Short mmCIF file of C-alpha atoms in Angstrom, two decimals:
data_model
loop_
_atom_site.label_atom_id
_atom_site.label_comp_id
_atom_site.label_asym_id
_atom_site.label_seq_id
_atom_site.Cartn_x
_atom_site.Cartn_y
_atom_site.Cartn_z
CA MET A 93 39.73 -57.97 -19.53
CA LYS A 94 41.36 -57.94 -22.94
CA THR A 95 44.96 -57.02 -22.25
CA TRP A 96 47.75 -56.50 -24.75
CA LYS A 97 49.51 -59.52 -23.22
CA LYS A 98 46.43 -61.63 -23.99
CA LEU A 99 46.38 -60.40 -27.58
CA VAL A 100 50.06 -61.23 -28.08
CA SER A 101 49.49 -64.71 -26.64
CA LEU A 102 46.52 -65.21 -28.92
CA THR A 103 48.30 -64.06 -32.06
CA ALA A 104 51.29 -66.24 -31.26
CA ALA A 105 48.97 -69.22 -31.10
CA CYS A 106 47.49 -68.25 -34.45
CA ALA A 107 50.97 -68.12 -35.94
CA LEU A 108 51.45 -71.77 -34.94
CA GLY A 109 48.70 -72.81 -37.29
CA LEU A 110 45.31 -72.22 -35.70
CA SER A 111 42.64 -70.96 -38.01
CA LEU A 112 42.73 -67.17 -37.94
CA LEU A 113 39.12 -66.75 -38.90
CA ALA A 114 37.66 -69.44 -36.65
CA GLY A 115 40.12 -69.79 -33.77
CA CYS A 116 41.13 -66.13 -33.41
CA SER A 117 37.85 -64.33 -33.71
CA GLY A 118 35.83 -63.29 -30.70
CA THR A 119 32.17 -62.57 -30.28
CA THR A 120 30.90 -60.39 -33.08
CA THR A 121 27.72 -58.45 -33.55
CA PRO A 122 25.13 -59.21 -36.23
CA SER A 123 25.60 -57.23 -39.42
CA GLY A 124 23.30 -54.24 -39.57
CA THR A 125 23.46 -53.48 -35.84
CA THR A 126 23.57 -49.73 -35.45
CA PRO A 127 25.97 -47.92 -33.11
CA GLY A 128 24.46 -47.56 -29.66
CA ALA A 129 21.98 -50.42 -30.13
CA SER A 130 22.39 -53.62 -28.15
CA ALA A 131 23.52 -56.62 -30.17
CA GLY A 132 22.40 -58.97 -27.42
CA THR A 133 25.81 -60.58 -27.03
CA GLU A 134 25.86 -62.70 -23.90
CA GLY A 135 28.37 -61.71 -21.26
CA ASP A 136 28.94 -58.08 -22.30
CA ALA A 137 27.17 -56.11 -19.58
CA GLY A 138 27.63 -52.80 -21.32
CA GLU A 139 27.10 -54.03 -24.87
CA GLY A 140 24.32 -51.58 -25.67
CA LYS A 141 26.10 -48.48 -24.37
CA MET A 142 28.07 -46.10 -26.56
CA PHE A 143 31.60 -45.58 -25.25
CA ASN A 144 32.07 -41.81 -25.30
CA ILE A 145 35.52 -40.23 -25.46
CA VAL A 146 35.97 -36.48 -25.15
CA LEU A 147 38.94 -34.66 -26.71
CA THR A 148 40.01 -31.02 -26.46
CA ALA A 149 41.89 -30.84 -29.78
CA PRO A 150 40.40 -31.60 -33.22
CA PHE A 151 41.42 -34.34 -35.62
CA THR A 152 43.01 -33.26 -38.89
CA GLY A 153 42.13 -36.42 -40.80
CA PHE A 154 42.02 -40.21 -40.79
CA ASP A 155 44.82 -41.20 -43.16
CA PRO A 156 47.58 -42.54 -40.85
CA LEU A 157 50.24 -41.78 -43.44
CA ARG A 158 49.34 -38.10 -43.76
CA THR A 159 48.45 -37.13 -40.19
CA ASN A 160 50.60 -36.98 -37.08
CA ASP A 161 48.56 -35.03 -34.52
CA SER A 162 47.43 -36.73 -31.32
CA ALA A 163 43.68 -36.49 -31.93
CA SER A 164 43.91 -38.08 -35.38
CA THR A 165 46.19 -40.79 -34.01
CA TYR A 166 43.61 -41.57 -31.31
CA VAL A 167 41.17 -42.45 -34.09
CA ASN A 168 43.58 -44.07 -36.52
CA ALA A 169 45.08 -46.39 -33.87
CA GLN A 170 41.69 -48.11 -33.61
CA ILE A 171 41.18 -48.52 -37.38
CA TYR A 172 44.65 -49.29 -38.72
CA GLU A 173 47.49 -51.57 -37.70
CA THR A 174 51.25 -51.64 -38.08
CA LEU A 175 53.60 -54.57 -38.65
CA TYR A 176 54.73 -54.35 -35.02
CA ARG A 177 53.30 -52.73 -31.91
CA ILE A 178 55.27 -51.53 -28.91
CA ASN A 179 54.28 -53.58 -25.89
CA PRO A 180 53.07 -51.05 -23.28
CA GLU A 181 54.28 -53.30 -20.44
CA THR A 182 57.74 -54.29 -21.68
CA GLY A 183 58.61 -51.75 -24.39
CA ALA A 184 59.41 -54.62 -26.78
CA TYR A 185 58.34 -54.59 -30.42
CA ASP A 186 55.75 -57.36 -30.62
CA PRO A 187 54.55 -58.73 -33.96
CA LEU A 188 51.12 -57.48 -35.01
CA LEU A 189 50.52 -57.74 -38.76
CA ALA A 190 53.90 -59.45 -38.87
CA VAL A 191 54.10 -62.91 -37.28
CA SER A 192 57.72 -62.89 -36.12
CA GLU A 193 60.77 -60.72 -35.58
CA PRO A 194 62.50 -59.28 -38.68
CA GLU A 195 65.28 -61.40 -40.15
CA TYR A 196 68.38 -59.32 -40.94
CA SER A 197 71.16 -60.21 -43.34
CA GLU A 198 74.70 -60.22 -41.94
CA ASP A 199 75.38 -56.72 -43.27
CA GLY A 200 72.01 -55.44 -42.01
CA LEU A 201 70.98 -54.27 -45.48
CA THR A 202 68.31 -56.88 -46.19
CA VAL A 203 65.33 -57.33 -43.88
CA THR A 204 62.83 -60.16 -44.37
CA ILE A 205 59.48 -60.13 -42.58
CA LYS A 206 56.82 -62.82 -42.52
CA LEU A 207 53.26 -61.52 -42.54
CA ARG A 208 50.06 -62.71 -40.94
CA GLU A 209 47.79 -64.83 -43.12
CA GLY A 210 44.02 -64.59 -43.45
CA VAL A 211 43.77 -60.86 -42.71
CA THR A 212 41.57 -58.55 -44.77
CA PHE A 213 41.07 -54.81 -44.82
CA GLN A 214 37.67 -53.48 -43.85
CA ASP A 215 36.81 -53.02 -47.56
CA GLY A 216 37.49 -56.71 -48.24
CA THR A 217 40.91 -56.19 -49.85
CA PRO A 218 43.37 -58.90 -48.79
CA PHE A 219 46.25 -57.86 -46.54
CA ASN A 220 49.44 -59.16 -48.13
CA SER A 221 53.01 -58.24 -49.04
CA GLU A 222 51.87 -56.09 -51.96
CA ALA A 223 49.80 -53.96 -49.58
CA VAL A 224 52.86 -53.46 -47.38
CA LYS A 225 55.01 -52.56 -50.38
CA TYR A 226 52.33 -50.16 -51.62
CA THR A 227 52.12 -48.44 -48.23
CA PHE A 228 55.85 -47.79 -47.97
CA GLU A 229 56.02 -46.60 -51.57
CA LEU A 230 53.41 -43.99 -50.65
CA ILE A 231 55.45 -42.91 -47.62
CA GLN A 232 58.48 -42.53 -49.91
CA ASP A 233 56.62 -40.58 -52.60
CA PRO A 234 57.40 -36.85 -52.19
CA ASP A 235 54.16 -35.97 -54.02
CA PHE A 236 52.03 -37.96 -51.60
CA GLY A 237 52.65 -35.81 -48.54
CA SER A 238 53.56 -38.33 -45.86
CA ALA A 239 53.62 -36.94 -42.33
CA ARG A 240 56.75 -38.97 -41.59
CA ALA A 241 58.65 -39.59 -44.82
CA SER A 242 61.75 -40.36 -42.73
CA ILE A 243 60.14 -43.69 -41.79
CA ALA A 244 60.94 -44.98 -45.29
CA GLY A 245 64.15 -42.99 -45.73
CA SER A 246 66.43 -46.02 -45.45
CA ILE A 247 64.47 -48.18 -47.92
CA GLU A 248 66.11 -48.59 -51.33
CA SER A 249 63.67 -51.17 -52.73
CA MET A 250 61.18 -53.86 -51.75
CA GLU A 251 60.22 -57.22 -53.14
CA CYS A 252 57.38 -59.65 -52.50
CA PRO A 253 58.59 -63.28 -52.89
CA ASP A 254 55.11 -64.45 -51.93
CA GLU A 255 51.91 -63.03 -50.48
CA ASN A 256 53.10 -63.42 -46.91
CA THR A 257 56.71 -62.28 -47.20
CA ILE A 258 58.06 -58.77 -47.65
CA VAL A 259 61.76 -58.11 -48.20
CA PHE A 260 63.21 -54.65 -47.59
CA HIS A 261 66.53 -53.73 -49.21
CA LEU A 262 68.09 -50.85 -47.27
CA LEU A 263 70.46 -48.08 -48.30
CA TYR A 264 72.25 -48.37 -44.99
CA GLU A 265 72.12 -50.36 -41.77
CA ASP A 266 69.15 -48.73 -40.09
CA GLY A 267 69.46 -48.94 -36.32
CA VAL A 268 65.82 -47.95 -35.79
CA PHE A 269 64.14 -49.84 -38.62
CA GLN A 270 61.93 -52.07 -36.48
CA ALA A 271 60.95 -49.06 -34.37
CA LYS A 272 59.79 -47.32 -37.54
CA LEU A 273 57.66 -50.33 -38.45
CA ALA A 274 55.88 -49.94 -35.09
CA HIS A 275 55.15 -46.26 -35.59
CA THR A 276 51.53 -45.27 -36.17
CA ASN A 277 52.61 -43.36 -39.29
CA SER A 278 53.64 -46.65 -40.90
CA ALA A 279 50.21 -48.30 -40.52
CA ILE A 280 49.35 -50.45 -43.52
CA VAL A 281 46.60 -49.09 -45.77
CA SER A 282 44.34 -50.81 -48.27
CA PRO A 283 45.62 -50.15 -51.82
CA THR A 284 42.05 -50.38 -53.11
CA ALA A 285 40.71 -47.86 -50.62
CA GLN A 286 43.65 -45.49 -51.01
CA GLN A 287 43.15 -45.38 -54.77
CA ASN A 288 39.37 -45.05 -54.75
CA GLN A 289 38.51 -42.87 -51.77
CA ASP A 290 39.98 -40.19 -49.56
CA LEU A 291 41.20 -41.90 -46.41
CA MET A 292 41.30 -38.53 -44.69
CA THR A 293 37.50 -38.70 -44.52
CA GLN A 294 36.81 -42.41 -45.24
CA PRO A 295 39.40 -44.50 -43.36
CA CYS A 296 39.92 -48.20 -44.03
CA GLY A 297 42.36 -50.47 -42.21
CA THR A 298 42.73 -53.96 -40.76
CA GLY A 299 42.09 -52.93 -37.14
CA PRO A 300 39.47 -53.91 -34.56
CA TYR A 301 37.26 -50.90 -35.29
CA SER A 302 35.61 -49.66 -38.48
CA PHE A 303 34.63 -46.12 -39.40
CA VAL A 304 30.92 -45.27 -39.27
CA SER A 305 30.67 -41.50 -39.66
CA SER A 306 32.23 -38.18 -38.81
CA VAL A 307 31.23 -34.54 -38.53
CA SER A 308 34.20 -32.32 -39.34
CA GLY A 309 35.55 -30.60 -36.24
CA SER A 310 32.92 -32.25 -34.07
CA ASN A 311 33.00 -36.04 -33.72
CA VAL A 312 33.75 -39.44 -35.20
CA VAL A 313 31.80 -42.67 -34.67
CA LEU A 314 33.40 -46.13 -34.81
CA THR A 315 32.01 -49.62 -34.43
CA ARG A 316 33.52 -53.03 -33.84
CA ASN A 317 34.97 -54.68 -36.94
CA ASP A 318 33.03 -57.94 -37.18
CA ASN A 319 35.69 -59.47 -39.44
CA TYR A 320 38.68 -58.57 -37.32
CA TRP A 321 41.39 -61.27 -37.44
CA GLY A 322 42.07 -61.16 -33.68
CA GLU A 323 39.99 -61.28 -30.53
CA ALA A 324 36.96 -59.02 -30.79
CA PRO A 325 36.96 -55.90 -28.58
CA ALA A 326 34.62 -55.96 -25.59
CA ILE A 327 33.38 -52.46 -26.39
CA LYS A 328 31.31 -52.33 -29.53
CA ASP A 329 30.46 -48.70 -30.32
CA VAL A 330 32.63 -45.64 -29.82
CA THR A 331 32.15 -41.90 -30.30
CA MET A 332 35.00 -39.41 -29.99
CA THR A 333 33.74 -35.85 -29.54
CA ILE A 334 35.71 -32.60 -29.73
CA ILE A 335 35.02 -30.16 -26.88
CA SER A 336 37.63 -27.42 -27.14
CA ASP A 337 36.73 -25.88 -23.79
CA GLU A 338 38.33 -28.17 -21.22
CA SER A 339 35.98 -27.19 -18.40
CA THR A 340 33.00 -28.20 -20.53
CA ALA A 341 34.74 -31.44 -21.47
CA VAL A 342 35.28 -32.28 -17.80
CA SER A 343 31.62 -31.50 -17.12
CA ARG A 344 30.70 -34.28 -19.51
CA MET A 345 32.84 -36.67 -17.50
CA GLU A 346 31.13 -35.52 -14.30
CA THR A 347 27.62 -36.01 -15.69
CA GLY A 348 28.39 -39.39 -17.27
CA GLU A 349 27.95 -38.08 -20.83
CA ALA A 350 31.58 -39.06 -21.44
CA ASP A 351 33.45 -42.17 -20.29
CA PHE A 352 37.08 -41.37 -21.06
CA MET A 353 39.21 -38.24 -21.35
CA PRO A 354 42.75 -39.16 -22.53
CA LYS A 355 44.29 -35.80 -21.61
CA ILE A 356 43.36 -33.63 -18.65
CA SER A 357 45.18 -30.66 -17.16
CA VAL A 358 46.15 -30.38 -13.51
CA GLU A 359 43.80 -27.37 -13.19
CA GLN A 360 40.84 -29.71 -13.60
CA LEU A 361 42.14 -32.50 -11.38
CA SER A 362 40.20 -31.62 -8.23
CA ARG A 363 36.90 -31.90 -10.10
CA VAL A 364 37.47 -35.47 -11.23
CA GLU A 365 39.31 -36.57 -8.09
CA ASN A 366 36.25 -35.67 -6.01
CA ASN A 367 33.91 -37.67 -8.23
CA ALA A 368 33.40 -41.20 -6.85
CA GLY A 369 32.37 -42.49 -10.26
CA LEU A 370 35.62 -41.48 -11.97
CA THR A 371 39.23 -42.63 -11.84
CA VAL A 372 42.05 -40.20 -12.54
CA THR A 373 45.47 -41.74 -13.05
CA THR A 374 48.82 -41.43 -14.77
CA SER A 375 51.07 -43.54 -16.95
CA GLU A 376 54.66 -43.16 -18.04
CA ALA A 377 55.13 -40.91 -21.07
CA ALA A 378 57.96 -40.25 -23.49
CA GLN A 379 56.85 -36.76 -24.47
CA ILE A 380 58.69 -33.46 -24.36
CA TYR A 381 57.33 -29.92 -24.57
CA TYR A 382 59.76 -27.30 -25.81
CA LEU A 383 60.17 -23.74 -27.04
CA GLY A 384 61.46 -23.72 -30.62
CA MET A 385 63.32 -20.74 -32.07
CA ARG A 386 64.00 -19.66 -35.63
CA ALA A 387 67.41 -18.23 -36.45
CA THR A 388 66.50 -18.16 -40.13
CA SER A 389 63.11 -17.65 -41.80
CA SER A 390 62.00 -15.70 -38.74
CA VAL A 391 59.96 -12.52 -38.71
CA ASN A 392 62.64 -10.57 -36.86
CA PRO A 393 66.26 -10.78 -38.18
CA VAL A 394 67.60 -10.34 -34.65
CA MET A 395 66.75 -14.02 -34.09
CA ALA A 396 69.92 -14.86 -36.05
CA GLU A 397 71.94 -13.56 -33.09
CA LYS A 398 72.97 -16.36 -30.72
CA ASP A 399 73.10 -13.98 -27.74
CA PHE A 400 69.53 -12.87 -28.37
CA ARG A 401 68.30 -16.47 -28.53
CA THR A 402 70.29 -17.24 -25.38
CA ALA A 403 68.56 -14.37 -23.58
CA LEU A 404 65.19 -15.76 -24.68
CA ALA A 405 66.16 -19.20 -23.33
CA MET A 406 67.21 -17.58 -20.04
CA GLY A 407 63.80 -15.92 -19.81
CA ILE A 408 61.83 -19.18 -19.84
CA ASP A 409 60.87 -20.05 -16.26
CA LYS A 410 60.32 -23.75 -16.84
CA GLU A 411 60.98 -24.70 -13.21
CA GLY A 412 58.24 -22.33 -12.06
CA TYR A 413 55.85 -23.64 -14.68
CA VAL A 414 56.36 -27.26 -13.67
CA GLU A 415 56.10 -26.48 -9.95
CA TYR A 416 53.11 -24.16 -9.97
CA MET A 417 51.22 -25.06 -13.13
CA MET A 418 51.94 -28.80 -13.40
CA GLN A 419 51.93 -29.52 -9.65
CA GLY A 420 54.47 -32.29 -9.97
CA TYR A 421 52.80 -34.10 -12.90
CA ALA A 422 55.86 -33.46 -15.08
CA GLU A 423 59.64 -33.23 -14.84
CA VAL A 424 61.68 -30.18 -15.83
CA ALA A 425 63.53 -30.97 -19.06
CA ASN A 426 67.19 -29.98 -19.15
CA SER A 427 68.01 -31.59 -22.48
CA VAL A 428 66.16 -32.27 -25.71
CA ILE A 429 66.73 -36.01 -25.28
CA GLY A 430 64.86 -37.08 -22.15
CA PRO A 431 65.81 -39.80 -19.63
CA LYS A 432 63.32 -42.26 -21.13
CA ILE A 433 64.72 -41.92 -24.67
CA PHE A 434 67.52 -43.94 -26.24
CA GLY A 435 70.57 -41.71 -26.60
CA TYR A 436 70.19 -39.95 -23.26
CA ALA A 437 73.08 -39.62 -20.84
CA GLU A 438 73.44 -37.34 -17.83
CA GLU A 439 76.02 -35.28 -19.70
CA ALA A 440 73.25 -34.10 -22.03
CA GLU A 441 71.98 -31.87 -19.24
CA ASN A 442 75.32 -30.02 -19.01
CA HIS A 443 74.20 -27.98 -22.01
CA ASN A 444 71.06 -26.67 -20.33
CA ILE A 445 70.52 -22.89 -20.37
CA ALA A 446 68.93 -22.30 -16.99
CA TYR A 447 66.28 -19.73 -16.12
CA ASP A 448 68.26 -16.57 -15.38
CA PRO A 449 66.25 -13.34 -15.75
CA GLU A 450 69.15 -11.20 -14.55
CA GLY A 451 71.45 -12.85 -17.07
CA ALA A 452 68.91 -12.18 -19.80
CA LYS A 453 68.64 -8.52 -18.78
CA ALA A 454 72.41 -8.19 -18.86
CA ILE A 455 72.51 -9.44 -22.45
CA LEU A 456 69.70 -7.07 -23.46
CA ASP A 457 71.37 -4.11 -21.71
CA ALA A 458 74.59 -4.81 -23.61
CA HIS A 459 72.73 -4.46 -26.93
CA PRO A 460 70.71 -1.22 -27.08
CA GLY A 461 67.30 -1.75 -28.65
CA TRP A 462 67.13 -5.51 -28.18
CA ALA A 463 64.75 -5.24 -25.22
CA ASP A 464 62.16 -3.51 -27.42
CA GLU A 465 62.40 -5.82 -30.43
CA GLU A 466 59.00 -7.27 -31.32
CA ILE A 467 59.11 -11.06 -31.14
CA LEU A 468 56.19 -12.96 -32.63
CA PHE A 469 55.24 -15.89 -30.40
CA LEU A 470 53.00 -18.38 -32.24
CA VAL A 471 50.86 -20.37 -29.79
CA PRO A 472 48.21 -23.05 -30.48
CA SER A 473 44.91 -22.25 -28.77
CA THR A 474 44.49 -25.62 -27.05
CA PRO A 475 44.18 -25.48 -23.22
CA VAL A 476 47.70 -26.76 -22.57
CA TYR A 477 49.48 -24.44 -25.00
CA SER A 478 47.40 -21.36 -24.15
CA ARG A 479 48.40 -21.57 -20.50
CA MET A 480 52.04 -22.12 -21.41
CA GLY A 481 52.03 -19.20 -23.83
CA GLU A 482 50.65 -16.76 -21.29
CA TYR A 483 53.00 -17.97 -18.56
CA PHE A 484 56.13 -17.70 -20.69
CA GLN A 485 55.11 -14.36 -22.16
CA SER A 486 55.02 -13.13 -18.55
CA SER A 487 58.35 -14.71 -17.61
CA LEU A 488 60.03 -13.23 -20.71
CA THR A 489 58.62 -9.82 -19.81
CA GLN A 490 60.09 -10.15 -16.31
CA ALA A 491 63.43 -11.00 -17.96
CA GLY A 492 63.43 -7.67 -19.80
CA PHE A 493 61.68 -8.39 -23.11
CA ASN A 494 59.19 -5.57 -23.63
CA ASN A 495 57.51 -6.67 -26.83
CA ILE A 496 56.64 -10.38 -26.87
CA LYS A 497 53.57 -10.54 -29.10
CA ILE A 498 51.43 -13.67 -28.85
CA GLU A 499 49.44 -14.85 -31.85
CA THR A 500 47.09 -17.73 -31.07
CA MET A 501 45.46 -19.99 -33.61
CA ASP A 502 43.52 -23.23 -33.55
CA TRP A 503 45.43 -26.49 -33.51
CA SER A 504 44.78 -27.53 -37.09
CA ALA A 505 45.93 -24.16 -38.43
CA TRP A 506 49.03 -24.20 -36.24
CA LEU A 507 50.08 -27.59 -37.63
CA THR A 508 50.31 -25.97 -41.06
CA GLU A 509 51.28 -22.39 -40.23
CA SER A 510 54.13 -23.43 -37.96
CA LYS A 511 55.96 -24.85 -41.00
CA VAL A 512 55.58 -21.73 -43.16
CA ASP A 513 58.61 -19.57 -44.00
CA GLY A 514 58.81 -16.16 -42.35
CA ARG A 515 55.79 -16.83 -40.14
CA TYR A 516 57.04 -16.35 -36.55
CA ASP A 517 60.08 -16.11 -34.30
CA ILE A 518 59.34 -18.56 -31.49
CA THR A 519 56.69 -21.20 -30.90
CA LEU A 520 55.72 -23.95 -28.49
CA ALA A 521 55.73 -27.57 -29.63
CA ALA A 522 55.64 -31.09 -28.23
CA TRP A 523 56.76 -34.49 -29.41
CA SER A 524 55.42 -37.85 -28.25
CA ASN A 525 58.21 -40.28 -28.92
CA VAL A 526 56.31 -43.42 -29.85
CA THR A 527 59.51 -45.40 -30.46
CA ARG A 528 61.49 -43.97 -27.50
CA ASP A 529 64.44 -43.57 -29.86
CA GLY A 530 66.56 -40.42 -30.05
CA SER A 531 66.96 -40.52 -33.81
CA GLU A 532 63.19 -40.64 -34.18
CA LEU A 533 63.01 -37.53 -32.00
CA MET A 534 65.77 -35.55 -33.66
CA GLU A 535 65.11 -36.26 -37.34
CA PRO A 536 61.42 -35.32 -37.63
CA ASN A 537 61.85 -32.25 -35.44
CA PHE A 538 65.26 -30.80 -36.33
CA HIS A 539 66.64 -32.25 -39.57
CA SER A 540 66.78 -29.46 -42.17
CA VAL A 541 65.65 -31.75 -45.02
CA ASN A 542 63.61 -34.56 -43.44
CA GLY A 543 62.24 -32.61 -40.51
CA GLN A 544 59.19 -30.43 -40.02
CA GLN A 545 61.32 -27.28 -40.10
CA ARG A 546 59.52 -25.48 -37.33
CA VAL A 547 62.90 -24.82 -35.73
CA ARG A 548 65.28 -23.17 -38.22
CA LEU A 549 69.04 -23.28 -37.67
CA LEU A 550 71.84 -21.22 -39.17
CA PRO A 551 73.34 -23.09 -42.17
CA GLU A 552 76.57 -24.17 -40.47
CA ASP A 553 74.70 -25.52 -37.45
CA ALA A 554 72.05 -27.18 -39.62
CA ALA A 555 74.81 -29.06 -41.44
CA LEU A 556 76.23 -30.27 -38.13
CA VAL A 557 72.85 -31.38 -36.79
CA ASP A 558 71.94 -33.14 -40.06
CA GLY A 559 75.25 -34.97 -40.00
CA TYR A 560 74.85 -36.12 -36.41
CA ILE A 561 71.28 -37.28 -37.04
CA ASP A 562 72.27 -39.17 -40.20
CA ALA A 563 75.16 -40.84 -38.37
CA SER A 564 72.92 -41.81 -35.45
CA LYS A 565 70.45 -43.71 -37.61
CA THR A 566 72.78 -45.45 -40.06
CA THR A 567 74.25 -47.97 -37.67
CA SER A 568 73.08 -50.45 -35.07
CA ASN A 569 76.11 -49.71 -32.88
CA ALA A 570 74.55 -48.29 -29.71
CA GLU A 571 77.71 -46.47 -28.62
CA VAL A 572 78.11 -44.68 -31.94
CA ARG A 573 74.43 -43.85 -32.06
CA THR A 574 74.47 -42.38 -28.55
CA GLU A 575 77.58 -40.28 -29.25
CA ASN A 576 75.99 -38.69 -32.29
CA LEU A 577 72.68 -38.05 -30.55
CA LEU A 578 74.47 -36.33 -27.68
CA ASN A 579 76.40 -34.18 -30.16
CA CYS A 580 73.15 -33.22 -31.86
CA ASN A 581 71.58 -32.36 -28.51
CA ALA A 582 74.60 -30.18 -27.64
CA VAL A 583 74.29 -28.05 -30.78
CA LEU A 584 70.57 -27.46 -30.29
CA MET A 585 71.12 -26.44 -26.67
CA ASP A 586 74.46 -24.58 -26.83
CA GLU A 587 73.34 -22.47 -29.78
CA ALA A 588 69.93 -21.79 -28.17
CA TYR A 589 67.68 -23.13 -30.89
CA VAL A 590 65.61 -25.16 -28.45
CA GLN A 591 64.67 -24.56 -24.82
CA PRO A 592 63.29 -27.85 -23.45
CA ILE A 593 60.49 -27.18 -20.96
CA TYR A 594 59.24 -30.40 -19.44
CA ASN A 595 58.97 -34.14 -19.90
CA SER A 596 55.33 -34.94 -19.39
CA THR A 597 53.37 -37.69 -17.70
CA ASN A 598 50.18 -39.07 -19.23
CA LEU A 599 47.33 -37.73 -17.07
CA PHE A 600 43.84 -39.01 -17.89
CA CYS A 601 40.51 -39.98 -16.38
CA TYR A 602 37.78 -42.51 -17.07
CA SER A 603 34.51 -43.91 -15.77
CA ASN A 604 34.73 -46.65 -13.16
CA SER A 605 32.41 -48.70 -15.37
CA TYR A 606 35.49 -49.67 -17.38
CA THR A 607 38.85 -51.32 -16.75
CA GLY A 608 42.12 -51.76 -18.63
CA ILE A 609 42.23 -48.12 -19.71
CA THR A 610 45.73 -46.74 -20.14
CA LEU A 611 47.93 -44.82 -22.55
CA ASP A 612 51.27 -46.00 -23.91
CA ALA A 613 54.46 -43.96 -23.61
CA GLY A 614 53.63 -42.17 -26.85
CA GLY A 615 50.27 -41.09 -25.47
CA THR A 616 48.20 -43.41 -27.67
CA PHE A 617 45.40 -45.67 -26.41
CA TYR A 618 43.91 -48.82 -27.91
CA ILE A 619 40.24 -49.48 -27.15
CA LEU A 620 40.88 -53.15 -27.94
CA ASP A 621 42.61 -53.29 -24.53
CA PHE A 622 39.62 -51.85 -22.64
CA ASP A 623 36.89 -53.87 -20.96
CA TYR A 624 33.80 -53.48 -18.79
CA ALA A 625 34.20 -53.52 -15.01
CA GLY A 626 32.52 -56.22 -12.99
#
């Protein structure tokens, strides 16, 4: 079984001077072997079998710097690598393309990182300090369209003293800098490939898997990277297929057409639990689902009224949803910052607006006409969001709102449309906190400049939230950081811009023919960690 712990041990040995190409490579397949065909490698019982993964949401593209949806990340995490990776067992930031921990200057403004030698991208381009510098310059470039420009927000400049050393000069002491370097949106890309092809359709990284082919909206095929610098994956060929209907997707698991489903709803649990050939399990997650509201740039101007937003928050029966729809596979969220995220304290939950349909009706009764205001509720059409949308439309109706209008759209369209001005009043969203850091939750979701701007705050509150977020990330002082994150949380909750719904648990299933299958707290999996059973 190829565990993450084994990989870390192996790469540490390589850093001590073993030959990366000879001592750190595993069994590889002959060039020219086609996906699904046996390479005849001794010891791999399932070598000739395609590993089939079924997903219920489509990928938006395969450039890790320009995509941030879960399905795309599932693919990109196999092809690309970051300087550090979060250890799924300890939560520590372990070196990956870096060979050691960052070295900080006394004032925290200069960060020196030593890079792994002997690594090449899948197009043959050498991995070196210039490639790292190039990647972060792209993330910084406003014309490039990075999905997470905030990752490079603290970087003033970079220099490359030699091929295996990168030096970051920071604008401020960044308390989450190493966490950013472990984020999938900071994966290092090949400068040659980025300049000569569209990585959204032709990905190229340093990771254990290489891209073979893709059919838009349907599937993507990967194969083992024969020149990978680390231990070769046990599984050679992989296909990820999009099946938007979850019941059909589960049927593929039941018939053996699929081997792994990284996200399954509780409604389908009984089907897989009763199948002796499948394992259904959970892992700890750092993900929150929430209802986001727009006080500005909404369809209906009444959204600017705090009392109206408060009534909406009171009409969200999140306890009922978790109890009846999630069957205990989630925890009710009473603050934006969850218990597993840095910056959380019990006092954060004091700002929760509880489900109170009578309280909501009282607010509506005190304002003639509010009960009949049309509120546009934008809901992605994926299985999880569709169920939530229908449930909360019903609970809002029971709380006295007579005109909650749902508009559903496919996931890819929602990712774009949910950022558009004047597009909706309320929407459902989720955030998988890969770094488990509160600043990395608050900034991309709620900062008025650096964030995605799905939630829109009134100007005076936006200024407060921006200030708290900026203060939380510009120091390594944990006490100061926590204080500012709690203040940010309080504004979002007290002013009813966000109604947290639940903190999720990773729920997934896989064929018993495999072992080592799990998801990290951010919901990402790495096929490198998987192995054949027996």
